[in-house]
Short mmCIF file of C-alpha atoms and ligand atoms in Angstrom, two decimals:
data_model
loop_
_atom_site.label_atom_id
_atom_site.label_comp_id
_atom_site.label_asym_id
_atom_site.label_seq_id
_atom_site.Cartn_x
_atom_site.Cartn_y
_atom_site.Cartn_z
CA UNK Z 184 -55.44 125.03 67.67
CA UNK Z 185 -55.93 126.97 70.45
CA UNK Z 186 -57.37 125.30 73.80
CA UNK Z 187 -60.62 126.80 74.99
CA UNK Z 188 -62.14 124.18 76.95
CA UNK Z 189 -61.60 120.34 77.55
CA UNK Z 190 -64.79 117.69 78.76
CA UNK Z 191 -63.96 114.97 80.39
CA UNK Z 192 -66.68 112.03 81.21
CA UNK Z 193 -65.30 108.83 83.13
CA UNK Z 194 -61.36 109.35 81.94
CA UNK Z 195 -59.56 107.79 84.62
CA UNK Z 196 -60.43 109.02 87.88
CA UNK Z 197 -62.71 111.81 86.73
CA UNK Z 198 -65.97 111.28 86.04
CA UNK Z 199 -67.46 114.69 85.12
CA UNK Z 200 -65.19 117.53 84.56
CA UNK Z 201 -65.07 120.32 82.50
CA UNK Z 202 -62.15 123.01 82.10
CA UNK Z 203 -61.66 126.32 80.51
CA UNK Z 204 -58.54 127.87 79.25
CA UNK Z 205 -57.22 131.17 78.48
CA UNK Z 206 -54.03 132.03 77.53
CA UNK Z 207 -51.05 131.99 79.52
CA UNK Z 208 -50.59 129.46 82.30
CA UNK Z 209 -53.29 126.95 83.28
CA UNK Z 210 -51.96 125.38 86.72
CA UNK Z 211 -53.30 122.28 87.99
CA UNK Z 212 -52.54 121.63 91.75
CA UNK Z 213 -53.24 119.28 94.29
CA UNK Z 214 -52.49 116.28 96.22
CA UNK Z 215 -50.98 113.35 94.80
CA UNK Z 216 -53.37 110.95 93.72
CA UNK Z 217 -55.93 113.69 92.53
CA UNK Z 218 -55.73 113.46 88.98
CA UNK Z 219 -53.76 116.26 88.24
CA UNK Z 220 -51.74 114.23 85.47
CA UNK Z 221 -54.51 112.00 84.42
CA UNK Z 222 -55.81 115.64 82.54
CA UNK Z 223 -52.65 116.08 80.83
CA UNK Z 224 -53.29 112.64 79.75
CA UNK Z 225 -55.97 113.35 77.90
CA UNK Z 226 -55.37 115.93 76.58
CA UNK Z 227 -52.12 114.43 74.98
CA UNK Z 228 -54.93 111.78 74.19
CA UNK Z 229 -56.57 114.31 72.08
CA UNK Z 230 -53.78 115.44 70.30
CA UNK Z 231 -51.94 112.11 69.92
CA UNK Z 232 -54.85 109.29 70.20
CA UNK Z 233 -52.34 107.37 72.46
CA UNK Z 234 -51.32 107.87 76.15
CA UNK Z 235 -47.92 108.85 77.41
CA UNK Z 236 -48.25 106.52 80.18
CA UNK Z 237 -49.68 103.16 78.71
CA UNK Z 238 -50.08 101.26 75.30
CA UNK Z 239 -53.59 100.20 75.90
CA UNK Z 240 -56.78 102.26 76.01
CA UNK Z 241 -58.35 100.16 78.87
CA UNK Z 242 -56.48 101.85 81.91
CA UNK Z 243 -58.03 105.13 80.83
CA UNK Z 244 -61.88 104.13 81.11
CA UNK Z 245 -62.89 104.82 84.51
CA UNK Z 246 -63.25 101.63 86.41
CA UNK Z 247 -66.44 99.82 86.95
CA UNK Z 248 -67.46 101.88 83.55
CA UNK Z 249 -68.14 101.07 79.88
CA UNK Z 250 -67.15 104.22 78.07
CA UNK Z 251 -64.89 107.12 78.16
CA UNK Z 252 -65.06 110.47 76.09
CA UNK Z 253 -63.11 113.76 75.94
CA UNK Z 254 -64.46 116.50 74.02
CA UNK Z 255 -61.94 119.05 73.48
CA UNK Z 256 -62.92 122.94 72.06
CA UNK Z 257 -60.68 125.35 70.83
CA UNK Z 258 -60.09 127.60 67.96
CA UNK Z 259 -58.19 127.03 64.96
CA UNK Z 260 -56.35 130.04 64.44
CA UNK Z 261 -55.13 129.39 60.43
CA UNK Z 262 -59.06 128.83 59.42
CA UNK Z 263 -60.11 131.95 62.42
CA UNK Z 264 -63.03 129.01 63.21
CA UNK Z 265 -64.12 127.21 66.31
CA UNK Z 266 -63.38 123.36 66.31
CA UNK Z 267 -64.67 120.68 68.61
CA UNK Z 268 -62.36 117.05 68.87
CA UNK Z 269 -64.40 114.26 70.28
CA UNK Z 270 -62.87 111.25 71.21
CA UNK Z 271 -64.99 108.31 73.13
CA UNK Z 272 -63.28 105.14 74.34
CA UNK Z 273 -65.52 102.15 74.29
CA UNK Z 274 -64.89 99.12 76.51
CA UNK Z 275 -66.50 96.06 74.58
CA UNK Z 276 -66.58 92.71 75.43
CA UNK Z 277 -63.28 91.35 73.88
CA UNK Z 278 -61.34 94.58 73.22
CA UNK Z 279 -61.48 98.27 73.85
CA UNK Z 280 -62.16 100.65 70.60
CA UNK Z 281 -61.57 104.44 70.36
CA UNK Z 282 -63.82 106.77 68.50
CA UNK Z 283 -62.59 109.91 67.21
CA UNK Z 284 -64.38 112.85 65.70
CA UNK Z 285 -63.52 116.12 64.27
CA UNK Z 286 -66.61 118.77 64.53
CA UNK Z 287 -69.08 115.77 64.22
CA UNK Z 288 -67.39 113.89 61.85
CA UNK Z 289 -65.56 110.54 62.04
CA UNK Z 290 -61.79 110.22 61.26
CA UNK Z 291 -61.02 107.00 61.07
CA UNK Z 292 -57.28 107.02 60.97
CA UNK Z 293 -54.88 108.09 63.67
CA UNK Z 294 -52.40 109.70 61.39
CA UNK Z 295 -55.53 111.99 59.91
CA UNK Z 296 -56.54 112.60 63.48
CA UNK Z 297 -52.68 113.07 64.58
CA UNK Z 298 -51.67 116.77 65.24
CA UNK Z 299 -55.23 119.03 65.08
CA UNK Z 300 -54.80 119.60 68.40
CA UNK Z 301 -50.94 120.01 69.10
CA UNK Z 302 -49.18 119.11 72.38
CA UNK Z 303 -45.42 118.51 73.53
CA UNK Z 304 -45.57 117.20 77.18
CA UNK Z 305 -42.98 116.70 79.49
CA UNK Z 306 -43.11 114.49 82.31
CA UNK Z 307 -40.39 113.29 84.66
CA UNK Z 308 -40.46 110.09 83.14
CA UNK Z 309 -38.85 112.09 80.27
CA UNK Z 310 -35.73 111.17 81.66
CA UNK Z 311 -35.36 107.64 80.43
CA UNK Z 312 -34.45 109.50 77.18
CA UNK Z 313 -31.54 110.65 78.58
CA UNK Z 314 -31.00 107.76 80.81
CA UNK Z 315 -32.08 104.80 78.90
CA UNK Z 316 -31.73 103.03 75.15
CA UNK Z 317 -30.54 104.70 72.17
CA UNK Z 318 -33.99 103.05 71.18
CA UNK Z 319 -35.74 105.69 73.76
CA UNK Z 320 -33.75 108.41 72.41
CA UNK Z 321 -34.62 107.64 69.00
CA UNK Z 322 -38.07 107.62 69.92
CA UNK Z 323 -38.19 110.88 71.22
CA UNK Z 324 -36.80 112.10 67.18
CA UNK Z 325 -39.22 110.33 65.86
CA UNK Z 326 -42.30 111.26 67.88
CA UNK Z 327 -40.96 114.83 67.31
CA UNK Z 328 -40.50 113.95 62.97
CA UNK Z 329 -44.25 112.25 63.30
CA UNK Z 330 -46.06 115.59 64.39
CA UNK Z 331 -44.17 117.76 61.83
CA UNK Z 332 -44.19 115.22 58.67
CA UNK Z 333 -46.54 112.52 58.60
CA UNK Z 334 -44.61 110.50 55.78
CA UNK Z 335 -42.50 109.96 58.35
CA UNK Z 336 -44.83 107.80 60.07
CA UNK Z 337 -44.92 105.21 56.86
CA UNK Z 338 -41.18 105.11 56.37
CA UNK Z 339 -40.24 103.97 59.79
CA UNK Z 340 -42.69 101.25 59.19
CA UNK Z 341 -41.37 100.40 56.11
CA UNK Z 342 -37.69 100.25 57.54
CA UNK Z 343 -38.74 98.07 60.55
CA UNK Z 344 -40.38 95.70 57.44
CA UNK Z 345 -37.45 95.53 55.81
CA UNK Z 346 -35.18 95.14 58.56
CA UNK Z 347 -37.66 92.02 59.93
CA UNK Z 348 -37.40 90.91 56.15
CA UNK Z 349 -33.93 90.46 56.21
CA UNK Z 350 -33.01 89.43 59.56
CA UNK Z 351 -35.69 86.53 58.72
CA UNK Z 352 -33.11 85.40 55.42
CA UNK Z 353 -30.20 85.66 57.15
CA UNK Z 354 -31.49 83.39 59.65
CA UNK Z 355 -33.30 81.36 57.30
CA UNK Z 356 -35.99 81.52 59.44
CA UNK Z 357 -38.57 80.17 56.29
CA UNK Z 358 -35.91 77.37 55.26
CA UNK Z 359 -35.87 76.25 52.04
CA UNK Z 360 -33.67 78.88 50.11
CA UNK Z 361 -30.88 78.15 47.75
CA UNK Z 362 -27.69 80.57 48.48
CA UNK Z 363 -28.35 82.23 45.36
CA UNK Z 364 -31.70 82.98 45.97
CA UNK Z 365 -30.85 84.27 49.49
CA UNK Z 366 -28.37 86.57 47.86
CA UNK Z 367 -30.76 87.83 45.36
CA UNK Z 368 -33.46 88.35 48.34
CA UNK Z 369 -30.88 90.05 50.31
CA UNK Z 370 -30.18 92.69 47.27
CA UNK Z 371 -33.83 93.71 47.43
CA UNK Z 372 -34.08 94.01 51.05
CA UNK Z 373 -30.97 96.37 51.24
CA UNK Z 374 -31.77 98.44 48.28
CA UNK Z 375 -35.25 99.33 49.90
CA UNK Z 376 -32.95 99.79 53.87
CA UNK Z 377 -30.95 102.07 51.84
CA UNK Z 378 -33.13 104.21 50.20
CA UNK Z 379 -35.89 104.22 53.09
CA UNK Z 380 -32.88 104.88 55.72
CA UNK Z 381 -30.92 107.34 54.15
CA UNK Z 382 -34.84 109.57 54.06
CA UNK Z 383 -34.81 108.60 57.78
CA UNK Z 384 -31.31 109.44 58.43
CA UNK Z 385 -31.31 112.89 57.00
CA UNK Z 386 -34.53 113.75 58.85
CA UNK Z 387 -33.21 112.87 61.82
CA UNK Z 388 -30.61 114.93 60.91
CA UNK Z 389 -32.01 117.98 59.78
CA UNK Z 390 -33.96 118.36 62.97
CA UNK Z 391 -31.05 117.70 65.52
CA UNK Z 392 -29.59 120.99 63.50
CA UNK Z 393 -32.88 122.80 63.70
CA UNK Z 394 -33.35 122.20 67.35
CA UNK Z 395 -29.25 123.11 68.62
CA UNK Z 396 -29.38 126.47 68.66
CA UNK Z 397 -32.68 126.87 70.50
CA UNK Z 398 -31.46 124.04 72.74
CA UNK Z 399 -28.01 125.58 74.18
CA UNK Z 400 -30.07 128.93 74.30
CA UNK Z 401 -33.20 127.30 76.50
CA UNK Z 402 -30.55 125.27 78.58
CA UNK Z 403 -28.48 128.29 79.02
CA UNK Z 404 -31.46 130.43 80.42
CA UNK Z 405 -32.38 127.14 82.61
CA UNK Z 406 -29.58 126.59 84.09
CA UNK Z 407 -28.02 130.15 84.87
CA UNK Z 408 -25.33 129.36 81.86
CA UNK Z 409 -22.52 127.63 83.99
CA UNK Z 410 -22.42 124.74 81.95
CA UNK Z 411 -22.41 124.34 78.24
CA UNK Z 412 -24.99 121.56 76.61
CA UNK Z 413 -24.57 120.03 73.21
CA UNK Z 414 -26.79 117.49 71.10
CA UNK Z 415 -25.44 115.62 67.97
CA UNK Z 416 -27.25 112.71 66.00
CA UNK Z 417 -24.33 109.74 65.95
CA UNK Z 418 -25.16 107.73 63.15
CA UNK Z 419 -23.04 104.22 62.85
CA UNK Z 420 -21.76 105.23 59.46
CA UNK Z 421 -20.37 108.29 60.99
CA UNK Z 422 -20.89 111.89 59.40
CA UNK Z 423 -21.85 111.54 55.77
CA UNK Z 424 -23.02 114.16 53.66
CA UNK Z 425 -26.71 114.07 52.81
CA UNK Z 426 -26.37 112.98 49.20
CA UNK Z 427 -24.15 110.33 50.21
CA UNK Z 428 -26.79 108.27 52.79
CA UNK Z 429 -28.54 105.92 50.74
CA UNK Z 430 -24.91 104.69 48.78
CA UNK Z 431 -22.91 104.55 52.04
CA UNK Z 432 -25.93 102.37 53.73
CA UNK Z 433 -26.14 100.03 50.33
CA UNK Z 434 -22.25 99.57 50.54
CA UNK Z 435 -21.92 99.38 54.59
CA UNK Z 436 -24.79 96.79 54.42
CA UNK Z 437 -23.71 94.66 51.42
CA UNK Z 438 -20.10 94.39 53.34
CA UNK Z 439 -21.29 93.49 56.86
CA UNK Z 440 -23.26 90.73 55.33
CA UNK Z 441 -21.32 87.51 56.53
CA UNK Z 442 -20.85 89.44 59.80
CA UNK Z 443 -24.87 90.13 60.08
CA UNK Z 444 -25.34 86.47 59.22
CA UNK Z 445 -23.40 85.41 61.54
CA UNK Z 446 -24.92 87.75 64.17
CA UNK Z 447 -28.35 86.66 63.00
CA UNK Z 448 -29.55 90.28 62.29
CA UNK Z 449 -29.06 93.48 60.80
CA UNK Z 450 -25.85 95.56 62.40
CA UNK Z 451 -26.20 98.67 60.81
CA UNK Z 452 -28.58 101.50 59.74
CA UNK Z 453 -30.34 104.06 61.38
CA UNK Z 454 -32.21 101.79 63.99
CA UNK Z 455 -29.08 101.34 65.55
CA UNK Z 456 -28.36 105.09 65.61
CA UNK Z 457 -27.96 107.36 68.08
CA UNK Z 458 -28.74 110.92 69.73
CA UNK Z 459 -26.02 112.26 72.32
CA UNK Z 460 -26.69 114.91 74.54
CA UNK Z 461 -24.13 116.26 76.43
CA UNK Z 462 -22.82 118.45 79.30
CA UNK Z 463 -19.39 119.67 79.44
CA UNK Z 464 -18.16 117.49 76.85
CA UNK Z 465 -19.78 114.24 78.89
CA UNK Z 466 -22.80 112.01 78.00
CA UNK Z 467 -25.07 113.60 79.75
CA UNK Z 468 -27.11 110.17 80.56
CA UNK Z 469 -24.55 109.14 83.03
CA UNK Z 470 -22.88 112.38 83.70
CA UNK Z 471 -25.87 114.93 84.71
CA UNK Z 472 -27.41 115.41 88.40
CA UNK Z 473 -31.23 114.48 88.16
CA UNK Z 474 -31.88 118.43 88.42
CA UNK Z 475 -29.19 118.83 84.99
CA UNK Z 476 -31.22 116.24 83.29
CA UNK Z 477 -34.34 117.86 83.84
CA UNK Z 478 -33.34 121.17 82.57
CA UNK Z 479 -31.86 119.26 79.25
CA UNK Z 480 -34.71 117.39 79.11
CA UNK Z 481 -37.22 120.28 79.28
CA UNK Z 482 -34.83 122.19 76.82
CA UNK Z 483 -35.12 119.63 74.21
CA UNK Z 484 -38.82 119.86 74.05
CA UNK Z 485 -38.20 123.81 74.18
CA UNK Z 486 -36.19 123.65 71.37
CA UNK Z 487 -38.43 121.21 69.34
CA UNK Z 488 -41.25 123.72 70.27
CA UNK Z 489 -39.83 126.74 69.17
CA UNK Z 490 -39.52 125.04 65.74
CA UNK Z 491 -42.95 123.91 65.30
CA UNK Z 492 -44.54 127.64 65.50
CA UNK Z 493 -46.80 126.87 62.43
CA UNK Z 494 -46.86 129.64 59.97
CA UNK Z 495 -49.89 131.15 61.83
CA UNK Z 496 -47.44 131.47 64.67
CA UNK Z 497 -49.16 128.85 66.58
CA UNK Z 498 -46.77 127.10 68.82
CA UNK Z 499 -47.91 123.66 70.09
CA UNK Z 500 -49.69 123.58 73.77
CA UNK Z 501 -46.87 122.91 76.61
CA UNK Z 502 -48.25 120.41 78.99
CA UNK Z 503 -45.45 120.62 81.92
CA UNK Z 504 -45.72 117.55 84.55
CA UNK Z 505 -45.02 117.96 88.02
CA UNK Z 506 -41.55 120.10 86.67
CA UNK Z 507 -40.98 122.10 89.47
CA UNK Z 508 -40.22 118.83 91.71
CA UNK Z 509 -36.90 118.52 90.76
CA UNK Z 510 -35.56 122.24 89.99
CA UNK Z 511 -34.53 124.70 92.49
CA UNK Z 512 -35.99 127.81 92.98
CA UNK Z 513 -33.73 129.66 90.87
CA UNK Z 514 -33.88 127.52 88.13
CA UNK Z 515 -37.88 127.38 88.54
CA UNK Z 516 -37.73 130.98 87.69
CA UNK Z 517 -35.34 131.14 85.01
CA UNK Z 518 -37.22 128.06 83.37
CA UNK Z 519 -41.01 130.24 83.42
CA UNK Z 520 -39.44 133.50 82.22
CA UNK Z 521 -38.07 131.50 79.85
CA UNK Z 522 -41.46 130.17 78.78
CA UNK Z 523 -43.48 133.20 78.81
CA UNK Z 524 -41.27 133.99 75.28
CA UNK Z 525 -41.61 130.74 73.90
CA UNK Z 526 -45.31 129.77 74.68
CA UNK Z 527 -48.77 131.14 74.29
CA UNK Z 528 -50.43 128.41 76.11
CA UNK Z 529 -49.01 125.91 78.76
CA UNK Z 530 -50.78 123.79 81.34
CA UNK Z 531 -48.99 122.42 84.23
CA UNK Z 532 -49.10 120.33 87.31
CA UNK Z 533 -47.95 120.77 91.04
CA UNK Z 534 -48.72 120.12 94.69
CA UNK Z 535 -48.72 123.42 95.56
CA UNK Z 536 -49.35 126.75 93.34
CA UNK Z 537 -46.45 128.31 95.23
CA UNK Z 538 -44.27 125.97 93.80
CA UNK Z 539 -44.99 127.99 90.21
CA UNK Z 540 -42.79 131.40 90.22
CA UNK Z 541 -45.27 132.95 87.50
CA UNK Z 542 -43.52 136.00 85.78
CA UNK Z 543 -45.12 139.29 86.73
CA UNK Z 544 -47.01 139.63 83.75
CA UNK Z 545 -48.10 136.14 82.68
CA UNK Z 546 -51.53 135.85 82.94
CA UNK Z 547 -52.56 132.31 84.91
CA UNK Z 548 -55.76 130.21 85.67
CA UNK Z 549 -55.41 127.76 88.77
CA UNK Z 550 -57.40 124.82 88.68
CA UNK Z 551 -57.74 122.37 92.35
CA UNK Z 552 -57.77 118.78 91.48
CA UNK Z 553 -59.43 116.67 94.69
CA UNK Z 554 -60.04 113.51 94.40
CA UNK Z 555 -61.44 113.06 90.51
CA UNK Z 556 -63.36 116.30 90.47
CA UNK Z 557 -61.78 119.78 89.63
CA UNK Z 558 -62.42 123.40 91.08
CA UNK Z 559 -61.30 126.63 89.41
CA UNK Z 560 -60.01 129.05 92.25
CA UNK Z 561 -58.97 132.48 92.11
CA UNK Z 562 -55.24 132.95 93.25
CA UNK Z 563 -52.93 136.46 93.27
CA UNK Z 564 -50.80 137.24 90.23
CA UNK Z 565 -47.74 136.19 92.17
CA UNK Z 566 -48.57 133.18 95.11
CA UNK Z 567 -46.28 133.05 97.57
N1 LIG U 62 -59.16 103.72 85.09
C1 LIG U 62 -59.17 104.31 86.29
N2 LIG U 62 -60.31 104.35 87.01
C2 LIG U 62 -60.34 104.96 88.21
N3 LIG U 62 -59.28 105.58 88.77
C3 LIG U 62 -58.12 105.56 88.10
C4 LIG U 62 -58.00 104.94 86.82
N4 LIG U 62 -56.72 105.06 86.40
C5 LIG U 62 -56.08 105.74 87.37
N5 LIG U 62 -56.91 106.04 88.39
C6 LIG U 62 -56.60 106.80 89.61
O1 LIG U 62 -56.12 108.08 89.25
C7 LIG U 62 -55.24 108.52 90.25
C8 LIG U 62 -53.94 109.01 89.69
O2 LIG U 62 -54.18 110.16 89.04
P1 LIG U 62 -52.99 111.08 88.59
O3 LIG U 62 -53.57 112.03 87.64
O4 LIG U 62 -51.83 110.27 88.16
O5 LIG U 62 -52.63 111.78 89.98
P2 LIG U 62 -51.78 113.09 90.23
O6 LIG U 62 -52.77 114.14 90.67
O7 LIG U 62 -50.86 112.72 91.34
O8 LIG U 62 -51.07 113.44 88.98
C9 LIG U 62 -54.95 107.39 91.17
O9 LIG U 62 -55.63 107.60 92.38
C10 LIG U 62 -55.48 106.19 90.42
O10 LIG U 62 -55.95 105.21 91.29
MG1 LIG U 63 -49.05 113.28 88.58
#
C-alpha cells in the first residue's frame, strides 16, 4: 500500500495530528522529546499491530486518556483502490484492547491484519541484533519470514510447543511416567521438532541466500567499499542439504537425548541457531565500530527490502530512525543515493533537516515535530 495520509488522535504524545505523504522522502525533524519517533511508531503499529519499542499497548494511549486511534489512508496499488486502516486502542478497566479495521470492517486477527500496510523500520536500537543474543538475531529472520509467509507465524509456535513439551519429560516436570512411556512421549515430540524445524530451518535459510547479494551490494555503497561484509545462517547441525533437515534433526535429537536429560532441556534445533554477520572475516557484533554496525544494520533491512518488492513492484515503506546520528557525512550520502534506487517511499527522523543529504532529484516533504503537535514546512531541494 502506498501511504497517503496517517491520523493520529491521543497516540503517545500527540493528541491531534494529521500527515500527508507523497512519494519520496517524508522527514520528520525536531527536538528530542517531540515525538518525532512516537509517529514511526505508529505507523509500524499499523502495519504490525505491535510496537517496536514496548510489548504492551498501554504506553501508547496518551496519558490521562481512555482511547487511542490511528487511521491510516493510502492506496493499494495491486487492486488500483483507496484503502483506509483504522486501528483504536481502548484503555478499559482491567486491560487495554486494540481494535483494528480494514475500510470499515473488523479484522479480528493480527496475522489477517499483519502486512496491508507494509513497513521495515530501523532504529538504533537495531543494533542489539548485531550486538546481543543469537535469540535477537533470530528474531530479526523471523520478523522478516512473518511479513513474507504467514505459515511461518504457526510453525514457530508449534516448535516452541514442542520444544516446552519435551523439555517438560525430560525433566519430568508432571511426575508420574514410566521410562517406557517417557521414551515413547519423547518419539512424538521429536518427530513433530523434526519435521516443524527442518520447514523452519530451510526458511531461514533460503532468505539469508536471498538477502546476500543485495546485502554486500547495500553495505558496499554505505560504506565507500573498503571493507567486505558477509552474512551466513550457522545452524548447530552444520551445513546440511535441504532434503536432509528433518532426518539429521530426528537423528541429532534422538542421540543427544541422555545429554538433554541431563541438561534438563532441549540442546539442539533451530532455536539454538544462529545468524553471523561479519566484517573482514570477524563477527561483526564484537568486531564493528558503532558507525560499521549501523551501516550493516541498515543494509540488512536494505537487503530484506529489496526482496519484498511485491509483484506490483511495491516495496515496503522505509521508516529510518534518527540514522544519520551515527554516520558521517560521507556515508550519510552514500546511504540516501543508495535509497533513492531501492525505495519509493521512506519516512525518517532527525534533529535537524540538514542532517539529511537528499539526492538532487528526490523529491522530499519536511514535517516539524514540537512538542506533540506537527507542522508541515516548506524547505529547499537541497538544505544546507
Ligand atoms: N503515553 C504517553 N502519553 C504522553 N506522552 C508520552 C507517552 N508516551 C511517551 N510520551 C512522550 O513522548 C515523548 C517522546 O517522544 P519520541 O517520539 O520518542 O521523541 P523524539 O522526537 O525524540 O523521537 C516524550 O516526551 C514522552 O514523555
Ligand atoms: Mg526519537
Amino acid at each position: 500500500m502506498r501511504l497517503s495520509q496517517l491520523e493520529l488522535r491521543n497516540f503517545r504524545n500527540l493528541r491531534e495530528v494529521q500527515l500527508t505523504f507523497g512519494p519520496g522522502l517524508t522527514v520528520l525533524f525536531g527536538h528530542n522529546g517531540a515525538g518525532k519517533t512516537n509517529i514511526l511508531e505508529a505507523l509500524y503499529f499499523t502495519s504490525t499491530l505491535r510496537s517496536f519499542r514496548c510489548s504492551e499497548l498501554g504506553p501508547l494511549v496518551l496519558r490521562g486518556a481512555r482511547q487511542a486511534a490511528v487511521t491510516v489512508t493510502g492506496r493499494d496499488l495491486q487492486l488500483g483502490l483507496d484503502s483506509k486502516l483504522h486501528v483504536q486502542i481502548n484503555r478499559g478497566e482491567r486491560s487495554t484492547r486494540r481494535l483494528a479495521q480494514a475500510d470499515g470492517k473488523t479484522v479480528r486477527s493480527a496475522v489477517d491484519f499483519y502486512g496491508r500496510l507494509r513497513t521495515i523500520v530501523f532504529t538504533p536500537e537495531d543494533l542489539t541484533i548485531l550486538r546481543g543474543s543469537p535469540g535477537d538475531r533470530r528474531k530479526f529472520i523471523d520478523r522478516a519470514l512473518f511479513a513474507r509467509e504467514r505459515i511461518h507465524i504457526s510453525d514457530i509456535q508449534a516448535y516452541e510447543k514442542l520444544v516446552r513439551s519435551r523439555n517438560h519429560v525430560l525433566r519430568d516436570d508432571f511426575g508420574g511416567r514410566t521410562p517406557a512411556n517417557r521414551e515413547q512421549l519423547l518419539d512424538t515430540y521429536e518427530q513433530g521438532l523434526a519435521e516443524v524445524g527442518a520447514r523452519i530451518w530451510t526458511r531461514r535459510v533460503d532468505f539469508i541466500s536471498a538477502i546476500r547479494n543485495g546485502f554486500q551490494t547495500t553495505y558496499r555503497q554505505i560504506s565507500g567499499g573498503k571493507t567486505a561484509a558477509e552474512v551466513r545462517y550457522k545452524s548447530g547441525l552444520g551445513s546440511v542439504g535441504a532434503d536432509q533437515r528433518e532426518a539429521a534433526l530426528r537423528k541429532t535429537l534422538r542421540e543427544r537425548r541422555s545429554e538433554d536429560f541431563r541438561r534438563g532441556r532441549t540442546t539442539t534445533g533451530p532455536h539454538r541457531d544462529d545468524l553471523e554477520v561479519l566484517l573482514d572475516d570477524q563477527i561483526a557484533g564484537t568486531f564493528a565500530s558503532q558507525g560499521q554496525s549501523r551501516a550493516l544494520m541498515l543494509s540488512l533491512k536494505l537487503a530484506e527490502l529489496q526482496i519484498s518488492q511485491n509483484p506490483a513492484g511495491q516495496a515496503p515503506i522505509l521508516l529510518l530512525d534518527d540514522v544519520s546520528s551515527e554516520l558521517d557525512p560521507q556515508r550519510s550520502r552514500q546511504l540516501f543515493e543508495a535509497l533513492q534506487g531501492l525505495v519509493h517511499q521512506c519516512v525518517v527522523t532527525t534533529t535537524a533537516p540538514h542532517f539529511i543529504p537528499l539526492p538532487a532529484t528526490w523529491a522530499a516533504h519536511h514535517f516539524e515535530i514540537s512538542d506533540g503537535s506537527v507542522r508541515k514546512v516548506s524547505i529547499g531541494d537541497n538544505p544546507k
